[in-house]
PDB file of C-alpha atoms in Angstrom:
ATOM      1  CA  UNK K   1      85.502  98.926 149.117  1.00 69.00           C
ATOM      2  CA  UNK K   2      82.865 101.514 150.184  1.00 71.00           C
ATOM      3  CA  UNK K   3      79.428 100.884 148.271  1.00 85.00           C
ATOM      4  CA  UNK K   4      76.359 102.845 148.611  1.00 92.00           C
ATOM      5  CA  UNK K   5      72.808 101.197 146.992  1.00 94.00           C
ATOM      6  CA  UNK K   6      69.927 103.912 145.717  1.00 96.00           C
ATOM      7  CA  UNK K   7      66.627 102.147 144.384  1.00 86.00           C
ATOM      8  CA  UNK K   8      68.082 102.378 140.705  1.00 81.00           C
ATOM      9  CA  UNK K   9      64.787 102.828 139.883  1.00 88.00           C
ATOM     10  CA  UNK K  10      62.338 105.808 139.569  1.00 94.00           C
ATOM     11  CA  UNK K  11      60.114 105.281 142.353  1.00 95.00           C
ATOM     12  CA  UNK K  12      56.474 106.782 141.439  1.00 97.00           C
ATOM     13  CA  UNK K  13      54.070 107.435 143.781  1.00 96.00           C
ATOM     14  CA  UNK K  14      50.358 109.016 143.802  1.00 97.00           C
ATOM     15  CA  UNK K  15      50.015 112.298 145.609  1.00 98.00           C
ATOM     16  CA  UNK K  16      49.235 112.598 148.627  1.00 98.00           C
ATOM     17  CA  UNK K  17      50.991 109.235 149.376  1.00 98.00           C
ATOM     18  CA  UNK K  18      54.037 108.904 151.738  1.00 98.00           C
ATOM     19  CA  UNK K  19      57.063 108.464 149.226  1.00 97.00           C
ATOM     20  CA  UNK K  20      60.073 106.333 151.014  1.00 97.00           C
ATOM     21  CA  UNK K  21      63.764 106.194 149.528  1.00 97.00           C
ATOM     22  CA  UNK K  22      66.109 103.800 150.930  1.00 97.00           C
ATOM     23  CA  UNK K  23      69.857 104.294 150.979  1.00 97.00           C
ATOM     24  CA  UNK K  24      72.166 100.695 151.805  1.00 96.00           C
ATOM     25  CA  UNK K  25      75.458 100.965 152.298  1.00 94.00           C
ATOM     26  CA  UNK K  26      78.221  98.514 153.237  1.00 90.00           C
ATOM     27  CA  UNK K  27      82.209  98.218 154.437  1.00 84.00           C
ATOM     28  CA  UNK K  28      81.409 101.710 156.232  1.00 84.00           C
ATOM     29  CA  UNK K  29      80.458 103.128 159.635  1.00 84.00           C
ATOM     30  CA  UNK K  30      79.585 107.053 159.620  1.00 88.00           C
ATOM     31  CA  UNK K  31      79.105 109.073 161.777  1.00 87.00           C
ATOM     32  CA  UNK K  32      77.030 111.335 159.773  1.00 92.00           C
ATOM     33  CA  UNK K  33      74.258 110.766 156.964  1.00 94.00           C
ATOM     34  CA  UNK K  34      73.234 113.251 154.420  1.00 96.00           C
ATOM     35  CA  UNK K  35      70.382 113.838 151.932  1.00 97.00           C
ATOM     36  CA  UNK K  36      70.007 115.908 149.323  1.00 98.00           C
ATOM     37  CA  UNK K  37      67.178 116.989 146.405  1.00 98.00           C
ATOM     38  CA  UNK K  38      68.776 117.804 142.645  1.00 98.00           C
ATOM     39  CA  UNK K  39      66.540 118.705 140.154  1.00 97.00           C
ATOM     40  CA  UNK K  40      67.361 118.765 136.521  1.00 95.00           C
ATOM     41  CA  UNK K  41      69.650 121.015 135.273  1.00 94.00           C
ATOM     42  CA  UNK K  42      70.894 122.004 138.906  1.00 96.00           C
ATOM     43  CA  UNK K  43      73.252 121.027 141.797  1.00 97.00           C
ATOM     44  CA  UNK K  44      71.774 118.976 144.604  1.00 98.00           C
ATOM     45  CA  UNK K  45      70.404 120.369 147.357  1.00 98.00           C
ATOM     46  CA  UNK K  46      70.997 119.880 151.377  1.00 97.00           C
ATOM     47  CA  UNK K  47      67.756 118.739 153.108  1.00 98.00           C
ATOM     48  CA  UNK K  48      68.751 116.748 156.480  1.00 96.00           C
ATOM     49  CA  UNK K  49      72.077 115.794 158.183  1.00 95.00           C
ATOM     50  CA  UNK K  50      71.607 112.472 161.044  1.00 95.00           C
ATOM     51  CA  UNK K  51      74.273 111.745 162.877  1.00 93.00           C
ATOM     52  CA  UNK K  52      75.009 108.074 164.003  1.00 91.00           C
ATOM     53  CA  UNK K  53      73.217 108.486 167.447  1.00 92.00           C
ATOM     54  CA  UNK K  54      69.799 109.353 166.177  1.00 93.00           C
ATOM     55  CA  UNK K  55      67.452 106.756 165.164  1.00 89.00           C
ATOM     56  CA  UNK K  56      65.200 109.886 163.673  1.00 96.00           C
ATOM     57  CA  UNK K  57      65.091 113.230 162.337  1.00 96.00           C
ATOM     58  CA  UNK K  58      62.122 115.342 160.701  1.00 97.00           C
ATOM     59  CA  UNK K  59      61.767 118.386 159.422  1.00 96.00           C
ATOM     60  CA  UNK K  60      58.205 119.422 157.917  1.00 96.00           C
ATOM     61  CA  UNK K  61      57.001 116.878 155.695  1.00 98.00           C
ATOM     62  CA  UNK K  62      60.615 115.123 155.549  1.00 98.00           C
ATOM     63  CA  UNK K  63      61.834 112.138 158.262  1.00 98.00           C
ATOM     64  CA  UNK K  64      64.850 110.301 157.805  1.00 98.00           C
ATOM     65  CA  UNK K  65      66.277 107.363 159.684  1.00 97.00           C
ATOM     66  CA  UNK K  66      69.406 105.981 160.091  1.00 95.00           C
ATOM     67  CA  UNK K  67      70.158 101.983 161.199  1.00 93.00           C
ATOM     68  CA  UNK K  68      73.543 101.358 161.882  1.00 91.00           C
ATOM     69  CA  UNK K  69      73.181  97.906 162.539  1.00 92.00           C
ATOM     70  CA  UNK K  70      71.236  97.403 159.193  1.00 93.00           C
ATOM     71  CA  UNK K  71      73.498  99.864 157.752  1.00 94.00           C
ATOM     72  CA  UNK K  72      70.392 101.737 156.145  1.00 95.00           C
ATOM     73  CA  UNK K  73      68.430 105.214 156.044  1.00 96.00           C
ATOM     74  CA  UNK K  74      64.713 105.329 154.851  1.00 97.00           C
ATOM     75  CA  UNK K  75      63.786 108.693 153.363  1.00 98.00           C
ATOM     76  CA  UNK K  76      60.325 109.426 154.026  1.00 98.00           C
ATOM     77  CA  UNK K  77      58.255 112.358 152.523  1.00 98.00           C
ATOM     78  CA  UNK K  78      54.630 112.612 153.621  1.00 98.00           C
ATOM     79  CA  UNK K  79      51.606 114.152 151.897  1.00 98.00           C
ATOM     80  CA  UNK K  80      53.730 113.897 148.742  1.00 98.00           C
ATOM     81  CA  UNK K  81      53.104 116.783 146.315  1.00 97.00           C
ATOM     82  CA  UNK K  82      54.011 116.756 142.101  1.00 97.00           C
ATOM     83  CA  UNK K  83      56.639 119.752 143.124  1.00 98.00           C
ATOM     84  CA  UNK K  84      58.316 116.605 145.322  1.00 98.00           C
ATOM     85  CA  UNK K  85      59.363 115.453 141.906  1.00 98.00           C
ATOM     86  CA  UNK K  86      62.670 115.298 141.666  1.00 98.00           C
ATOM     87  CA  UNK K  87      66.320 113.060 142.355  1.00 98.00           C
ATOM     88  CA  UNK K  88      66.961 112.355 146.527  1.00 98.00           C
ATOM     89  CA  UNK K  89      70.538 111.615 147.132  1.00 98.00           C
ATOM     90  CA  UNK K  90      71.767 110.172 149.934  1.00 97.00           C
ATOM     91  CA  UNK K  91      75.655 110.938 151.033  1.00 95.00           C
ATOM     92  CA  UNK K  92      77.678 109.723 154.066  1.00 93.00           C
ATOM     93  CA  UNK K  93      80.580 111.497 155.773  1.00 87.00           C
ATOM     94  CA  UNK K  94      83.501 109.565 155.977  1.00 79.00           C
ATOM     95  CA  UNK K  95      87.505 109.783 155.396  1.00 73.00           C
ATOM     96  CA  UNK K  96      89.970 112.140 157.657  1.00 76.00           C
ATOM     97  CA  UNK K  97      88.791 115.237 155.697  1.00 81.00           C
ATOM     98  CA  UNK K  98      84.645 114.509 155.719  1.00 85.00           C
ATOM     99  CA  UNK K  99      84.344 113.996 152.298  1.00 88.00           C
ATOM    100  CA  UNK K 100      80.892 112.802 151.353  1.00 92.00           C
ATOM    101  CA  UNK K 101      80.525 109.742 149.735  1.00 92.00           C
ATOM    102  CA  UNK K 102      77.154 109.782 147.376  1.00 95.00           C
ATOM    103  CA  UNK K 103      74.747 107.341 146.315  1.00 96.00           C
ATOM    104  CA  UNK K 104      73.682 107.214 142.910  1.00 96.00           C
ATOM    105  CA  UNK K 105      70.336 108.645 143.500  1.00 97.00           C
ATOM    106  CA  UNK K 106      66.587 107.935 143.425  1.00 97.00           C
ATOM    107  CA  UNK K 107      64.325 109.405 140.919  1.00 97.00           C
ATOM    108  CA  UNK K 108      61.025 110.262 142.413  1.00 98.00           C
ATOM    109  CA  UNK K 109      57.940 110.597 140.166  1.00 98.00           C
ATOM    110  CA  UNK K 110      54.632 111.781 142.237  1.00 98.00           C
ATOM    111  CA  UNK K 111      51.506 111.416 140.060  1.00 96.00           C
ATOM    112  CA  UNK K 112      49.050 114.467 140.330  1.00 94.00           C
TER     113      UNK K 112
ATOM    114  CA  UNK A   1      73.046 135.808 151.076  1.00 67.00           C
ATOM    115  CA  UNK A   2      74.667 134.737 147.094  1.00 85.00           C
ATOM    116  CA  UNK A   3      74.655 131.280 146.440  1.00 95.00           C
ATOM    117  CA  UNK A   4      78.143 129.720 144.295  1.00 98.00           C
ATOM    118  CA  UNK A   5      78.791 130.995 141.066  1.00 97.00           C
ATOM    119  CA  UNK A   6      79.834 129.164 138.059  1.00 98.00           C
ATOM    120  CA  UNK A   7      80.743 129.752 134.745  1.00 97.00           C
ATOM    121  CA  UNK A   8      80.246 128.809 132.032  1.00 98.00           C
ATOM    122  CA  UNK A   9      76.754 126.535 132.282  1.00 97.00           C
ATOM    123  CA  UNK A  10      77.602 125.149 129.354  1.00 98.00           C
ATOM    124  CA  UNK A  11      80.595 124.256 127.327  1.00 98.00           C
ATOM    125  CA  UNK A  12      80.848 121.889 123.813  1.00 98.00           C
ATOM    126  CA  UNK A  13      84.516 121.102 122.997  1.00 98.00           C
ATOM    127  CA  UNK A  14      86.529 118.418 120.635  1.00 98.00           C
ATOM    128  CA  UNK A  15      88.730 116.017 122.071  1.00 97.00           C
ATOM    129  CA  UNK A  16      92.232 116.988 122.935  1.00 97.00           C
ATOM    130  CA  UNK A  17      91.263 120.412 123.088  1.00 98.00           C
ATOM    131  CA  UNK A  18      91.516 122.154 126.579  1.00 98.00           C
ATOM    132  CA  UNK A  19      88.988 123.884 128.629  1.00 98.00           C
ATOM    133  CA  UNK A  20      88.675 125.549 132.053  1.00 98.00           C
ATOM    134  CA  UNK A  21      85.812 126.247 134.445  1.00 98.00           C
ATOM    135  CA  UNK A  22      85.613 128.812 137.404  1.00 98.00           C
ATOM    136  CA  UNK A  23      83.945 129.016 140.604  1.00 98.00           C
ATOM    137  CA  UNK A  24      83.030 131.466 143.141  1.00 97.00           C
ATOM    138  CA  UNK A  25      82.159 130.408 146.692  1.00 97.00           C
ATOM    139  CA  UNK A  26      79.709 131.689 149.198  1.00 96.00           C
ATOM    140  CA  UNK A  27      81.129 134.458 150.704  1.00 94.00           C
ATOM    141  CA  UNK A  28      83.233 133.345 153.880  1.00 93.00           C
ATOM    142  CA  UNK A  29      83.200 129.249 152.939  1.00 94.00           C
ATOM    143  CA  UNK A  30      86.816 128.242 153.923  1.00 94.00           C
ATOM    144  CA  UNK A  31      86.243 124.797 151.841  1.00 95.00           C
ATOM    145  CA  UNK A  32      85.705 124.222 148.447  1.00 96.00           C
ATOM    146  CA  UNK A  33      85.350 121.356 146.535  1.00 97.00           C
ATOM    147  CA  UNK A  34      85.204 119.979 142.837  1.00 98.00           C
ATOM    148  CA  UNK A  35      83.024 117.304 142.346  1.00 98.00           C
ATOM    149  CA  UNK A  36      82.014 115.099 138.841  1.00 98.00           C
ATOM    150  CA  UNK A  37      78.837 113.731 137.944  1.00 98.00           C
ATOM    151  CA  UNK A  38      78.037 111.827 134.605  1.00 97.00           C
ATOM    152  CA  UNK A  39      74.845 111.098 134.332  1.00 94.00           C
ATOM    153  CA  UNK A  40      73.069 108.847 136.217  1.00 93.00           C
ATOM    154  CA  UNK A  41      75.729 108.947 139.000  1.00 95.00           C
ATOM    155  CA  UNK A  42      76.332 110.839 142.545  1.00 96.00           C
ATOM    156  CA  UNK A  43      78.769 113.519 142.373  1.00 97.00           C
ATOM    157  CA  UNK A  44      82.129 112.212 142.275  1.00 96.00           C
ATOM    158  CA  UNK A  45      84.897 114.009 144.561  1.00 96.00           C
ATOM    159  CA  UNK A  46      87.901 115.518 142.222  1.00 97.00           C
ATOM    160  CA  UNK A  47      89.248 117.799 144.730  1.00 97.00           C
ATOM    161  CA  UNK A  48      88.920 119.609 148.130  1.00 96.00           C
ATOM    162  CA  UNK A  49      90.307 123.027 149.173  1.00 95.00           C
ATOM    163  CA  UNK A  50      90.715 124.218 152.847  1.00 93.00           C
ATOM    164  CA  UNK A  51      91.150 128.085 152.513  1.00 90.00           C
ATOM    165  CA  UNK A  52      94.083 128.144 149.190  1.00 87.00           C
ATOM    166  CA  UNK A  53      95.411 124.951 150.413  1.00 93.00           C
ATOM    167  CA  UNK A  54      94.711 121.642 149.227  1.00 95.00           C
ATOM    168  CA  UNK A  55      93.132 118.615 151.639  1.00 93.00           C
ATOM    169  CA  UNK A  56      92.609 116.009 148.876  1.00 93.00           C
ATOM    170  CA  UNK A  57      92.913 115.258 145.437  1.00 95.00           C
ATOM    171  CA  UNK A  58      93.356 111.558 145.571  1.00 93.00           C
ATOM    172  CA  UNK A  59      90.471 111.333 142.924  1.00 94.00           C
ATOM    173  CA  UNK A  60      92.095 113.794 140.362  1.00 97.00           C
ATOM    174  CA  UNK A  61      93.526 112.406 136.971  1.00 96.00           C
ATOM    175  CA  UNK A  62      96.153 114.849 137.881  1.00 96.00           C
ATOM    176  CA  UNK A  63      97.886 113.675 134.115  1.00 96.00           C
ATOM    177  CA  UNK A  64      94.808 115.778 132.450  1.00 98.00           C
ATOM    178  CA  UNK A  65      93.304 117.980 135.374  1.00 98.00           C
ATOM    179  CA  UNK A  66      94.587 120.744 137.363  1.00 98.00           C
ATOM    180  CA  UNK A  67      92.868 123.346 139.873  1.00 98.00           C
ATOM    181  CA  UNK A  68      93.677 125.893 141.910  1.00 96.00           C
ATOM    182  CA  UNK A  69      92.318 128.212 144.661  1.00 95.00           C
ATOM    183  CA  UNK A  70      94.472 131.419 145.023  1.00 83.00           C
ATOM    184  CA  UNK A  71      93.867 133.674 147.218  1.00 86.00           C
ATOM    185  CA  UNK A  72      91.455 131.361 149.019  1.00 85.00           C
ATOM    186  CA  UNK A  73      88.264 132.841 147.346  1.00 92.00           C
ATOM    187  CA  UNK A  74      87.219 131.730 143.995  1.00 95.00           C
ATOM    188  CA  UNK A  75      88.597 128.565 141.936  1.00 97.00           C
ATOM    189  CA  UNK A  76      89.675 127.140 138.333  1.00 98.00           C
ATOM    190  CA  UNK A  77      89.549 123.720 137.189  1.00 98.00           C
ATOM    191  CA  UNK A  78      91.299 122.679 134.031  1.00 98.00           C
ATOM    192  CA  UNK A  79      91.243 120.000 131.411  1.00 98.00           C
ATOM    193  CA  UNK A  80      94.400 119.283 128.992  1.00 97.00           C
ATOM    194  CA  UNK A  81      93.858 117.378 126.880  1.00 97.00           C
ATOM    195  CA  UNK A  82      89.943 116.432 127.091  1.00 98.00           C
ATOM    196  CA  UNK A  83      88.576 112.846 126.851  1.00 97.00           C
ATOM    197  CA  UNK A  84      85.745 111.479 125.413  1.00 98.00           C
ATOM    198  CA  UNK A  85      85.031 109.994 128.904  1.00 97.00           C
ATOM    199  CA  UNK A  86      85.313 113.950 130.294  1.00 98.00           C
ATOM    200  CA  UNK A  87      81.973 114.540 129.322  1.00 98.00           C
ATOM    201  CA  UNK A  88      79.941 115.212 132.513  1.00 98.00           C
ATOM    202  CA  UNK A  89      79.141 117.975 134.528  1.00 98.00           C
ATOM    203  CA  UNK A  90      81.011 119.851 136.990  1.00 98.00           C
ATOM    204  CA  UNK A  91      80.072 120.893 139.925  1.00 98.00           C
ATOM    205  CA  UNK A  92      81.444 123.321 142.400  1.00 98.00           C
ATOM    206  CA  UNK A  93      80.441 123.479 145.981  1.00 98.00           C
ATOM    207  CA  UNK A  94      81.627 125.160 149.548  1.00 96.00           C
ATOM    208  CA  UNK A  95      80.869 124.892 153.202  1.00 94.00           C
ATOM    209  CA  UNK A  96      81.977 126.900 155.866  1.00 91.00           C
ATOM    210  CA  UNK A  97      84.467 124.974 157.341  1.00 80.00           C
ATOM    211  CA  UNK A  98      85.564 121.156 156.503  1.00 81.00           C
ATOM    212  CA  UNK A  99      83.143 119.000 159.094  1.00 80.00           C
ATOM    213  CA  UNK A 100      80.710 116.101 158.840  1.00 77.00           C
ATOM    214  CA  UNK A 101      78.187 118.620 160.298  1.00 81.00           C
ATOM    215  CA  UNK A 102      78.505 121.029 157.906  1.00 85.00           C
ATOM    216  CA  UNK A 103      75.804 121.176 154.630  1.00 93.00           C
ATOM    217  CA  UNK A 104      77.720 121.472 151.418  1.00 96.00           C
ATOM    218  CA  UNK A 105      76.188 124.310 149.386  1.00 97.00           C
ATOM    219  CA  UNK A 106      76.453 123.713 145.322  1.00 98.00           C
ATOM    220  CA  UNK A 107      76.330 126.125 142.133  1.00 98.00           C
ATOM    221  CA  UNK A 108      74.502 125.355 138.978  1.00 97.00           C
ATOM    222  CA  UNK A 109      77.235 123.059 137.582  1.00 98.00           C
ATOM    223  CA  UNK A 110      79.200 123.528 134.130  1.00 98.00           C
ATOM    224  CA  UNK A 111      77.708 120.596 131.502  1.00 98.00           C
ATOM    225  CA  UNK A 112      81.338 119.543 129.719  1.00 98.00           C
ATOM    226  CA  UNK A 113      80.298 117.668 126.458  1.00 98.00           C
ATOM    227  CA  UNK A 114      83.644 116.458 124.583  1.00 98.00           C
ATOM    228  CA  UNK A 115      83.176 115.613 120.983  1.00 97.00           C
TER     229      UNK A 115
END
């Protein structure tokens, strides 16, 4: 069956440091890649979309890439800040209808 | 631009009682979906409108849950009876149209604790 692996973990990092959140996935091939922020109390939130065909895409402080062969997508954030704080899921699009399938989530603690 | 409604935030309820949650899209957002999340967990799919039709509900305990979309606009999603295992939070979210490209905006989420 599908299976998607988030660092179970809460990751903590020291400000200022790059932050990177890996998503692992296996028995799947999409064609997209999503991630998304929740914070407590709230419903996620969309950050970036990669589609199959790009090895990289950034936006501000955010990069995210996708390996198909490795079947893997490293979050990045750089110059990590506390308000970073929060849950990154990662999600891939898959089924006849684009459903997302979700990844547990990784917790991420930055350390003023 | 509004963001999706939900109601209610929160909701405390014994087992075998019944309870029901409601949604209002983004203005415009031809899908809708119903997801579960206990905690700890991604958001689990329940079930997926396109406009007041449904696309999938291959995840939904259809013995105990039921939703519907009339109208196309806003949504309900019911519980009869509640489980102990029900207790989660449930979150509503639309798009614009039902593509891989397409974001997936989310409300605030109902938290369902069944006693």
């Amino acid at each position: 069956s599908q299976k998607i692996e988030q660092n179970s973990e809460a990751l903590n990092i020291q400000e200022g440091k790059t932050a990177t959140l890996t998503c692992n996935y296996t028995n799947y091939s999409p064609a997209y890649l999503q991630w998304y922020r929740q914070d407590p109390g709230r419903g996620p939130v969309f950050l970036l979309l990669i589609r199959e065909n790009e090895k990289e895409k950034r936006k501000e402080r955010l990069k995210v890439t996708f390996d198909t062969t490795l079947k893997q997508s490293l979050f990045h954030i750089t110059a990590s800040q506390p308000a970073d704080s929060a849950t990154y899921l990662c999600a891939l699009v898959g089924g006849s209808n684009y459903q997302l399938i979700w990844g547990a989530g990784t917790k991420l603690i930055i350390k003023p | 631009e509004a963001g999706v409604a939900q109601s209610p935030r929160y909701k405390i309820i014994e087992k075998r009682q019944s309870v029901a949650f409601w949604c209002n899209p983004i203005s415009g957002h031809a899908t809708l979906y119903w997801y579960q999340q206990i905690l700890g967990q991604g958001p689990k799919l329940l079930i997926q409108f396109q406009n007041n039709g449904v696309v999938d509900d291959s995840q939904l305990p259809k013995d105990r849950f039921s939703a519907e979309r009339l109208k196309g606009v806003d949504s309900t999603l019911k519980i009869q009876p509640a489980k102990l295992e029900d207790s989660a939070v449930y979150l509503c979210a639309s798009s614009p149209r039902t593509s891989g490209e397409n974001e997936q905006f989310f409300g605030p989420g109902t938290r369902l604790t069944v006693l």
